[in-house]
Amino acid sequence: MVSTSGWTVPQWRQYHAAATPAESLATLVALVAREQVAPSDPAWISLASPEELAHQFRVLCARPAAALLPLYGVPVAVKDNIDARGFATTAACPSFAYTPTEDSAVVARLRAAGAIIVGKTNMDQFATGLVGTRSPYGRTPCAFSAEHVSGGSSAGSGVVVARGTVPLALGTDTAGSGRVPAMLNNVIGLKPSLGVFSCAGVVPACKSLDCVSVFSLTVGDAQAAMSVLAHAETDPRDPYARVMPRAPLREFAPNRKLVVAVPTALEFYGEAHNPRLFHAAVETLQGMTDAEVVYRDIAPLLELAKCLYDGPWVAERWTATRAFLATNPPAADLDPTVLGIVKSGEPITATAAFEGEYKRRTILRRVEALLANVDVLVVPTAPLNPTMAAVAAEPVAVNSRQGTYTNFCNLADMAAVAVPSGFRPDGLPFGITFVGAKFTDYALLDVAQKFLAAHLPERLLGATQQRVGSGDVLDRTLPEPDMDACIELAVVGAHLSGLPLNWQLRQCQAVLRRATTTSACYRLYALPQNGPVAKPGLRRVTEDGAEIAVEVYAMPRVHFGDFLAMVPEPLAIGSCELADGTWVKGFVCEESGYASGATDITSFGGWRAYQQHKRAAKPF
Amino acid sequence: MVSTSGWTVPQWRQYHAAATPAESLATLVALVAREQVAPSDPAWISLASPEELAHQFRVLCARPAAALLPLYGVPVAVKDNIDARGFATTAACPSFAYTPTEDSAVVARLRAAGAIIVGKTNMDQFATGLVGTRSPYGRTPCAFSAEHVSGGSSAGSGVVVARGTVPLALGTDTAGSGRVPAMLNNVIGLKPSLGVFSCAGVVPACKSLDCVSVFSLTVGDAQAAMSVLAHAETDPRDPYARVMPRAPLREFAPNRKLVVAVPTALEFYGEAHNPRLFHAAVETLQGMTDAEVVYRDIAPLLELAKCLYDGPWVAERWTATRAFLATNPPAADLDPTVLGIVKSGEPITATAAFEGEYKRRTILRRVEALLANVDVLVVPTAPLNPTMAAVAAEPVAVNSRQGTYTNFCNLADMAAVAVPSGFRPDGLPFGITFVGAKFTDYALLDVAQKFLAAHLPERLLGATQQRVGSGDVLDRTLPEPDMDACIELAVVGAHLSGLPLNWQLRQCQAVLRRATTTSACYRLYALPQNGPVAKPGLRRVTEDGAEIAVEVYAMPRVHFGDFLAMVPEPLAIGSCELADGTWVKGFVCEESGYASGATDITSFGGWRAYQQHKRAAKPF
């Protein structure tokens, strides 16, 4: 029997690539066979039967080139408020359960990418909670201690990833449900920008603020899931769906330091270990040469956070559940704390709803000022690692404290990535969250990767014995550029990868597509150097031409102007014929540039080769 | 005494330019002296005293280069729910009145542009109505008939523009208050995109849907006001303020026909004249060579319209007035119809508010589908020209009918321009409204201009005897381009104004800045023609250079990629030295383009001169 514990997406893909379909399926069946549902294991509410797994795998294998799919055969767990055909949806309330006739939008996208849904996970009922104890299916402990909560509401999803059972799990996140369990289980929690994952087929908590989230062992796997789940077209079934911009930010300002804001004052409610771990993380950020730490008073964000439960949005929870509650479900099916919160939404007036929205927008004006000239904000993911007993003693108060650094995020329309940040002396994990403006999701993953590389380069994944290896490294070709929104640009000189001006391409969010050569109709000149960076000039000729090495980038059209503004004379952006006879936009040179004082370097075949030759010729 | 009746902004500016300051002030004082406030004239609630006018004019003249300001000395009326220092704000409720200590954001911008505030206008109380009769200051008749209503809620503002008293007046528009009075008074009504004019200092009606609007006699004056009032920075005092994009759409697709959607079915509630006038307008649109009329079922928009009063948004009216109503104002100060509507908002629940918002967003998905591939929607501004008696008989029903084609607009986050569209046999005016996506305000003004030029080229302005002349012609240099968001581009060939490829610049929202020449370092070649459009190539030389005629455009950076994609080899965008020694981006040419088969046309000094020479040489 293969041990799959702690496998990341690339490890699963590597395994399936070498296995027969029968072996692959057997491994998935064996994985599920080792698991048990609540009450034996409160992390799972339901698991796929062997037949269900076989059915999914058969459907997958029937697709053309299935093995090339980015999540081919990768087992995924799904929070039980997200519809997946073949499983009941309970939202952790037995009498609420229904059998969906179709997949939620996110599950459909996962399956289309090759994933196998292995089971549905336990949660705080109706996604109302940050603890993981508010469920008639049982209280889910964290992966490190039976006495400590998993966090919630996406309790089981965080835990089954941390245990290494699955590399990816879906959660949802309205108040922090996709982040708090990430910290308490030492995994990655990606809370995307609102709307970029469709919520069609998800049981609403606060419909205007809900989003689906991703738990993973590594940053790389979170990126893979992000690029599968973000949709390029509006989903007509989700009125809050928004498309991810066609040219999303991939990296914050590559030509200057990343500006990371740290709160001037932090509240840990008397906890002693976590502040130290947070400060250690900040020290790492301060030590990163490509980052600058600044301090900001986040009072407006903390004020916004309070609006989530003290303001009118709790009425959305009542709106979402009142029809069900009117059926008088058995009391045993309802978590009393959740019921109390939901019912508190009933008497709220429309005036309070509108005034709450006015207040939110007024606070957001101060948030804008607070975050001016800041790329990302870093906060503790949660202040505490609560025990089951502490939550039982003060179910609302402890929960409320846990949302201190998460509740504001969706109200402020921000994206967030929660990452591990080391262990306390008691063996429990701590975590921090990077928060950015909407649609900075990919850039936040880039920050997360850079931080983890500096802070925990050898970290253990979740609660497994697997080390991260290259798991946090991002795939620089993701997300696949939308070529309708891009222009292909051939670069020939200092913009080539690794050369001094390549940052200009990254700043303009360009992605390398291929290295090739021009057609044999060009000559290349080293131009007289009149600045810090030496540059070549490409000349189209009718005879004595040669193929010159180029790299072709896809650059978003909207950023092309910014790029062009950085191109000095005698260089220009014109058209360039490639070896395969196609034409792309490319660097060309005015005749005046090479007419005198330039060196014909055509024989080197390209600028990089010429540069290497020059370096070799001048060893000192 | 000068007659200023019906003067447009350019006429006022022309007058002031020739007058002494004392004459200018005397003319403004005389203008106001001819006016009376309610009850004598229900259009005005208050008028500036001679002292107040003198004070405003003194402050204005003390500013450097005051006479160059775009609204220097132009008299403007302001709806009485918008704060202006020196006037009480009543919102048409005497006991609500207060004396603002500072200008509203819009009045401040008008004054900064040189405008003189001459008075405050009557309105449906608390901006709740589309009739102009719901005011203790009296019922405002339209400018054409004492028996017919002015429309509302911006009743007086529409009327004093129509009478020719002032060329510009501010209204507000939540449900149609800036458009219905425009139709009933034969003037232009600009309802901008939500948030692009700050609402700071405006008494709210439905705070989430309110906007300030503009009445003017001509499209040109509406454009002038738009460019003064749209703010480039967020106003921290208005939580709903949004900045106009830095590169706003100026014109819908110049290289294809404008797609105008007409509703498949229209409701005029038995009115016989207005449908004929609407169809005449549609016939004009069908006859315009640069427009294409398509038919669309606007049921989703009509459904959305009903949400405004049948849905939760009426609770915003209660939210805005409840503190005042709690003071038990005298019954005589309150319009009973308005009071009834406002109080109906009190019992609405937060659940209804959230469900209303979910419904709105769900309908918007259908609206998106309905308006796919459509540039503008054209609708009747209002179905009826109601009599005072009809409104008195059915105050809510008539009002509700009048909102049929306006109520949806702010709920759908759309911009609109209401324009005159001819007169009925009874001498009353009819009007149509062009509706477009948010931030298409300038492009809608362009459509309005094109329609009026085709439909009513000799129209009378408002209720005056002035003909439009060139009043509807837009100023193509407005809005002033934000140079930080633009790149200057020198064009040398077929992109010059009037030449075959100039549309590519317009399509990319570029604005002509100046005509000049290159430095004397260039030669120009007529390239061998290999397509439908002949093109020159610019060559930088170290000797025997000449100055070549160019036009310099400001092109928004975000559109530069789209432009570059249209540039074929051997042309390229590089850098170009101008006669004044500055460098801008500009068209250059690869040597391969002019190396063989090209004609040196440097001696002509530019492409346009060469083209003229060629035409002159080949008269047939």
PDB file of C-alpha atoms in Angstrom, chain B residues 294-475:
ATOM      1  CA  VAL B 294     -31.594  47.306 -32.411  1.00  0.00           C
ATOM      2  CA  TYR B 295     -34.650  46.276 -30.404  1.00  0.00           C
ATOM      3  CA  ARG B 296     -34.450  44.837 -26.926  1.00  0.00           C
ATOM      4  CA  ASP B 297     -36.993  43.635 -24.378  1.00  0.00           C
ATOM      5  CA  ILE B 298     -36.289  45.847 -21.364  1.00  0.00           C
ATOM      6  CA  ALA B 299     -38.447  43.822 -18.941  1.00  0.00           C
ATOM      7  CA  PRO B 300     -35.521  43.343 -16.499  1.00  0.00           C
ATOM      8  CA  LEU B 301     -35.031  47.118 -16.310  1.00  0.00           C
ATOM      9  CA  LEU B 302     -38.728  47.725 -15.720  1.00  0.00           C
ATOM     10  CA  GLU B 303     -38.661  45.092 -13.002  1.00  0.00           C
ATOM     11  CA  LEU B 304     -35.681  46.816 -11.444  1.00  0.00           C
ATOM     12  CA  ALA B 305     -37.493  50.152 -11.614  1.00  0.00           C
ATOM     13  CA  LYS B 306     -40.292  48.766  -9.471  1.00  0.00           C
ATOM     14  CA  CYS B 307     -37.785  47.876  -6.744  1.00  0.00           C
ATOM     15  CA  LEU B 308     -37.135  51.550  -6.054  1.00  0.00           C
ATOM     16  CA  TYR B 309     -40.403  52.226  -4.256  1.00  0.00           C
ATOM     17  CA  ASP B 310     -41.746  48.685  -3.792  1.00  0.00           C
ATOM     18  CA  GLY B 311     -38.422  47.450  -2.449  1.00  0.00           C
ATOM     19  CA  PRO B 312     -36.371  48.363   0.617  1.00  0.00           C
ATOM     20  CA  TRP B 313     -34.780  51.557  -0.703  1.00  0.00           C
ATOM     21  CA  VAL B 314     -37.693  53.640   0.556  1.00  0.00           C
ATOM     22  CA  ALA B 315     -36.302  52.854   4.008  1.00  0.00           C
ATOM     23  CA  GLU B 316     -33.374  55.103   3.120  1.00  0.00           C
ATOM     24  CA  ARG B 317     -35.830  58.009   2.852  1.00  0.00           C
ATOM     25  CA  TRP B 318     -37.067  57.196   6.355  1.00  0.00           C
ATOM     26  CA  THR B 319     -33.482  56.840   7.567  1.00  0.00           C
ATOM     27  CA  ALA B 320     -32.684  60.304   6.201  1.00  0.00           C
ATOM     28  CA  THR B 321     -35.674  62.089   7.735  1.00  0.00           C
ATOM     29  CA  ARG B 322     -36.652  60.227  10.885  1.00  0.00           C
ATOM     30  CA  ALA B 323     -34.570  62.363  13.236  1.00  0.00           C
ATOM     31  CA  PHE B 324     -36.208  65.494  11.817  1.00  0.00           C
ATOM     32  CA  LEU B 325     -39.689  63.985  11.895  1.00  0.00           C
ATOM     33  CA  ALA B 326     -39.148  63.049  15.530  1.00  0.00           C
ATOM     34  CA  THR B 327     -39.076  66.779  16.311  1.00  0.00           C
ATOM     35  CA  ASN B 328     -42.803  66.958  15.418  1.00  0.00           C
ATOM     36  CA  PRO B 329     -42.613  69.620  12.753  1.00  0.00           C
ATOM     37  CA  PRO B 330     -45.850  71.513  11.984  1.00  0.00           C
ATOM     38  CA  ALA B 331     -48.110  69.599   9.628  1.00  0.00           C
ATOM     39  CA  ALA B 332     -48.300  72.540   7.254  1.00  0.00           C
ATOM     40  CA  ASP B 333     -44.583  72.191   6.587  1.00  0.00           C
ATOM     41  CA  LEU B 334     -44.905  68.605   5.459  1.00  0.00           C
ATOM     42  CA  ASP B 335     -46.252  67.427   2.140  1.00  0.00           C
ATOM     43  CA  PRO B 336     -48.725  64.675   3.028  1.00  0.00           C
ATOM     44  CA  THR B 337     -47.843  62.481   0.050  1.00  0.00           C
ATOM     45  CA  VAL B 338     -44.133  62.720   0.803  1.00  0.00           C
ATOM     46  CA  LEU B 339     -44.778  62.040   4.485  1.00  0.00           C
ATOM     47  CA  GLY B 340     -46.739  58.910   3.600  1.00  0.00           C
ATOM     48  CA  ILE B 341     -43.958  57.595   1.377  1.00  0.00           C
ATOM     49  CA  VAL B 342     -41.223  58.354   3.865  1.00  0.00           C
ATOM     50  CA  LYS B 343     -43.093  56.730   6.748  1.00  0.00           C
ATOM     51  CA  SER B 344     -43.657  53.590   4.693  1.00  0.00           C
ATOM     52  CA  GLY B 345     -39.942  52.971   5.067  1.00  0.00           C
ATOM     53  CA  GLU B 346     -40.101  52.659   8.831  1.00  0.00           C
ATOM     54  CA  PRO B 347     -41.352  49.073   9.219  1.00  0.00           C
ATOM     55  CA  ILE B 348     -39.065  47.534   6.611  1.00  0.00           C
ATOM     56  CA  THR B 349     -36.754  44.871   8.012  1.00  0.00           C
ATOM     57  CA  ALA B 350     -33.071  44.298   7.403  1.00  0.00           C
ATOM     58  CA  THR B 351     -33.998  40.963   5.888  1.00  0.00           C
ATOM     59  CA  ALA B 352     -36.095  42.801   3.309  1.00  0.00           C
ATOM     60  CA  ALA B 353     -33.194  45.180   2.714  1.00  0.00           C
ATOM     61  CA  PHE B 354     -30.750  42.356   2.060  1.00  0.00           C
ATOM     62  CA  GLU B 355     -33.249  40.402  -0.011  1.00  0.00           C
ATOM     63  CA  GLY B 356     -33.904  43.553  -2.043  1.00  0.00           C
ATOM     64  CA  GLU B 357     -30.218  43.857  -2.726  1.00  0.00           C
ATOM     65  CA  TYR B 358     -29.963  40.167  -3.711  1.00  0.00           C
ATOM     66  CA  LYS B 359     -32.915  40.690  -6.048  1.00  0.00           C
ATOM     67  CA  ARG B 360     -31.320  43.801  -7.539  1.00  0.00           C
ATOM     68  CA  ARG B 361     -28.107  41.930  -8.259  1.00  0.00           C
ATOM     69  CA  THR B 362     -29.989  38.989  -9.706  1.00  0.00           C
ATOM     70  CA  ILE B 363     -31.904  41.279 -12.061  1.00  0.00           C
ATOM     71  CA  LEU B 364     -28.636  42.988 -12.992  1.00  0.00           C
ATOM     72  CA  ARG B 365     -27.345  39.702 -14.378  1.00  0.00           C
ATOM     73  CA  ARG B 366     -30.284  39.768 -16.806  1.00  0.00           C
ATOM     74  CA  VAL B 367     -29.677  43.438 -17.537  1.00  0.00           C
ATOM     75  CA  GLU B 368     -26.082  42.609 -18.485  1.00  0.00           C
ATOM     76  CA  ALA B 369     -27.372  40.049 -20.975  1.00  0.00           C
ATOM     77  CA  LEU B 370     -29.979  42.459 -22.307  1.00  0.00           C
ATOM     78  CA  LEU B 371     -27.412  45.194 -22.919  1.00  0.00           C
ATOM     79  CA  ALA B 372     -24.651  42.962 -24.282  1.00  0.00           C
ATOM     80  CA  ASN B 373     -23.244  44.482 -27.494  1.00  0.00           C
ATOM     81  CA  VAL B 374     -25.298  47.643 -26.979  1.00  0.00           C
ATOM     82  CA  ASP B 375     -23.662  51.056 -26.573  1.00  0.00           C
ATOM     83  CA  VAL B 376     -26.672  53.059 -25.428  1.00  0.00           C
ATOM     84  CA  LEU B 377     -30.296  52.457 -24.622  1.00  0.00           C
ATOM     85  CA  VAL B 378     -32.792  55.087 -25.694  1.00  0.00           C
ATOM     86  CA  VAL B 379     -36.071  55.491 -23.813  1.00  0.00           C
ATOM     87  CA  PRO B 380     -38.763  58.145 -23.497  1.00  0.00           C
ATOM     88  CA  THR B 381     -37.657  60.376 -20.632  1.00  0.00           C
ATOM     89  CA  ALA B 382     -41.172  60.132 -19.182  1.00  0.00           C
ATOM     90  CA  PRO B 383     -44.414  58.785 -20.626  1.00  0.00           C
ATOM     91  CA  LEU B 384     -46.636  61.761 -19.734  1.00  0.00           C
ATOM     92  CA  ASN B 385     -46.895  65.565 -19.535  1.00  0.00           C
ATOM     93  CA  PRO B 386     -49.297  65.585 -16.593  1.00  0.00           C
ATOM     94  CA  THR B 387     -51.620  68.426 -15.662  1.00  0.00           C
ATOM     95  CA  MET B 388     -51.678  69.859 -12.165  1.00  0.00           C
ATOM     96  CA  ALA B 389     -55.208  68.471 -11.861  1.00  0.00           C
ATOM     97  CA  ALA B 390     -54.187  64.942 -12.853  1.00  0.00           C
ATOM     98  CA  VAL B 391     -51.433  64.931 -10.266  1.00  0.00           C
ATOM     99  CA  ALA B 392     -53.762  66.291  -7.591  1.00  0.00           C
ATOM    100  CA  ALA B 393     -56.289  63.579  -8.381  1.00  0.00           C
ATOM    101  CA  GLU B 394     -53.822  60.685  -8.222  1.00  0.00           C
ATOM    102  CA  PRO B 395     -50.657  61.995  -6.588  1.00  0.00           C
ATOM    103  CA  VAL B 396     -48.929  58.639  -6.198  1.00  0.00           C
ATOM    104  CA  ALA B 397     -50.156  56.892  -9.351  1.00  0.00           C
ATOM    105  CA  VAL B 398     -49.215  59.650 -11.790  1.00  0.00           C
ATOM    106  CA  ASN B 399     -45.853  60.074 -10.111  1.00  0.00           C
ATOM    107  CA  SER B 400     -45.230  56.351 -10.339  1.00  0.00           C
ATOM    108  CA  ARG B 401     -46.050  56.291 -14.070  1.00  0.00           C
ATOM    109  CA  GLN B 402     -43.626  59.150 -14.667  1.00  0.00           C
ATOM    110  CA  GLY B 403     -40.775  57.062 -13.267  1.00  0.00           C
ATOM    111  CA  THR B 404     -41.264  54.168 -15.691  1.00  0.00           C
ATOM    112  CA  TYR B 405     -38.150  54.964 -17.712  1.00  0.00           C
ATOM    113  CA  THR B 406     -36.062  56.646 -15.043  1.00  0.00           C
ATOM    114  CA  ASN B 407     -36.423  54.624 -11.815  1.00  0.00           C
ATOM    115  CA  PHE B 408     -34.101  51.791 -12.921  1.00  0.00           C
ATOM    116  CA  CYS B 409     -31.152  53.918 -13.819  1.00  0.00           C
ATOM    117  CA  ASN B 410     -29.371  54.384 -10.503  1.00  0.00           C
ATOM    118  CA  LEU B 411     -30.291  50.879  -9.339  1.00  0.00           C
ATOM    119  CA  ALA B 412     -28.509  49.639 -12.475  1.00  0.00           C
ATOM    120  CA  ASP B 413     -25.539  51.988 -11.895  1.00  0.00           C
ATOM    121  CA  MET B 414     -26.012  53.662 -15.271  1.00  0.00           C
ATOM    122  CA  ALA B 415     -25.483  57.207 -16.512  1.00  0.00           C
ATOM    123  CA  ALA B 416     -28.095  59.091 -18.543  1.00  0.00           C
ATOM    124  CA  VAL B 417     -28.566  62.205 -20.623  1.00  0.00           C
ATOM    125  CA  ALA B 418     -32.111  63.501 -21.217  1.00  0.00           C
ATOM    126  CA  VAL B 419     -32.526  65.616 -24.363  1.00  0.00           C
ATOM    127  CA  PRO B 420     -35.391  67.506 -26.007  1.00  0.00           C
ATOM    128  CA  SER B 421     -37.103  65.643 -28.781  1.00  0.00           C
ATOM    129  CA  GLY B 422     -39.672  67.989 -30.260  1.00  0.00           C
ATOM    130  CA  PHE B 423     -43.059  69.444 -29.392  1.00  0.00           C
ATOM    131  CA  ARG B 424     -46.548  68.007 -29.274  1.00  0.00           C
ATOM    132  CA  PRO B 425     -49.491  69.673 -31.053  1.00  0.00           C
ATOM    133  CA  ASP B 426     -50.461  71.185 -27.684  1.00  0.00           C
ATOM    134  CA  GLY B 427     -47.149  72.993 -27.496  1.00  0.00           C
ATOM    135  CA  LEU B 428     -45.721  70.861 -24.711  1.00  0.00           C
ATOM    136  CA  PRO B 429     -42.259  69.371 -25.119  1.00  0.00           C
ATOM    137  CA  PHE B 430     -41.309  65.713 -25.329  1.00  0.00           C
ATOM    138  CA  GLY B 431     -37.909  64.239 -24.560  1.00  0.00           C
ATOM    139  CA  ILE B 432     -35.841  61.110 -24.817  1.00  0.00           C
ATOM    140  CA  THR B 433     -33.023  59.813 -22.669  1.00  0.00           C
ATOM    141  CA  PHE B 434     -29.825  58.066 -23.662  1.00  0.00           C
ATOM    142  CA  VAL B 435     -28.698  55.596 -21.000  1.00  0.00           C
ATOM    143  CA  GLY B 436     -25.263  53.995 -20.839  1.00  0.00           C
ATOM    144  CA  ALA B 437     -23.019  52.057 -18.508  1.00  0.00           C
ATOM    145  CA  LYS B 438     -21.373  53.840 -15.608  1.00  0.00           C
ATOM    146  CA  PHE B 439     -18.622  56.270 -16.582  1.00  0.00           C
ATOM    147  CA  THR B 440     -19.869  56.668 -20.169  1.00  0.00           C
ATOM    148  CA  ASP B 441     -21.068  60.196 -19.322  1.00  0.00           C
ATOM    149  CA  TYR B 442     -18.911  61.988 -21.897  1.00  0.00           C
ATOM    150  CA  ALA B 443     -19.719  59.441 -24.588  1.00  0.00           C
ATOM    151  CA  LEU B 444     -23.435  59.885 -23.848  1.00  0.00           C
ATOM    152  CA  LEU B 445     -23.051  63.631 -24.349  1.00  0.00           C
ATOM    153  CA  ASP B 446     -21.421  62.840 -27.691  1.00  0.00           C
ATOM    154  CA  VAL B 447     -24.416  60.671 -28.658  1.00  0.00           C
ATOM    155  CA  ALA B 448     -26.811  63.398 -27.491  1.00  0.00           C
ATOM    156  CA  GLN B 449     -25.028  65.920 -29.650  1.00  0.00           C
ATOM    157  CA  LYS B 450     -25.110  63.695 -32.717  1.00  0.00           C
ATOM    158  CA  PHE B 451     -28.807  62.944 -32.239  1.00  0.00           C
ATOM    159  CA  LEU B 452     -29.769  66.589 -31.763  1.00  0.00           C
ATOM    160  CA  ALA B 453     -27.722  67.656 -34.784  1.00  0.00           C
ATOM    161  CA  ALA B 454     -29.722  65.205 -36.862  1.00  0.00           C
ATOM    162  CA  HIS B 455     -33.133  65.619 -35.219  1.00  0.00           C
ATOM    163  CA  LEU B 456     -33.391  69.259 -34.147  1.00  0.00           C
ATOM    164  CA  PRO B 457     -30.526  71.227 -35.702  1.00  0.00           C
ATOM    165  CA  GLU B 458     -32.385  74.540 -35.345  1.00  0.00           C
ATOM    166  CA  ARG B 459     -34.110  73.862 -32.039  1.00  0.00           C
ATOM    167  CA  LEU B 460     -35.304  76.573 -29.678  1.00  0.00           C
ATOM    168  CA  LEU B 461     -33.616  76.475 -26.283  1.00  0.00           C
ATOM    169  CA  GLY B 462     -35.916  75.717 -23.361  1.00  0.00           C
ATOM    170  CA  ALA B 463     -38.907  78.049 -23.517  1.00  0.00           C
ATOM    171  CA  THR B 464     -36.851  80.922 -24.902  1.00  0.00           C
ATOM    172  CA  GLN B 465     -36.760  82.339 -28.404  1.00  0.00           C
ATOM    173  CA  GLN B 466     -33.027  81.552 -28.705  1.00  0.00           C
ATOM    174  CA  ARG B 467     -32.007  78.992 -31.317  1.00  0.00           C
ATOM    175  CA  VAL B 468     -29.349  76.455 -30.464  1.00  0.00           C
ATOM    176  CA  GLY B 469     -26.779  77.604 -33.005  1.00  0.00           C
ATOM    177  CA  SER B 470     -23.545  75.796 -32.169  1.00  0.00           C
ATOM    178  CA  GLY B 471     -24.634  75.274 -28.566  1.00  0.00           C
ATOM    179  CA  ASP B 472     -24.850  71.505 -28.797  1.00  0.00           C
ATOM    180  CA  VAL B 473     -21.349  71.136 -30.240  1.00  0.00           C
ATOM    181  CA  LEU B 474     -18.928  69.572 -27.798  1.00  0.00           C
ATOM    182  CA  ASP B 475     -15.526  70.906 -26.887  1.00  0.00           C
TER     183      ASP B 475
END
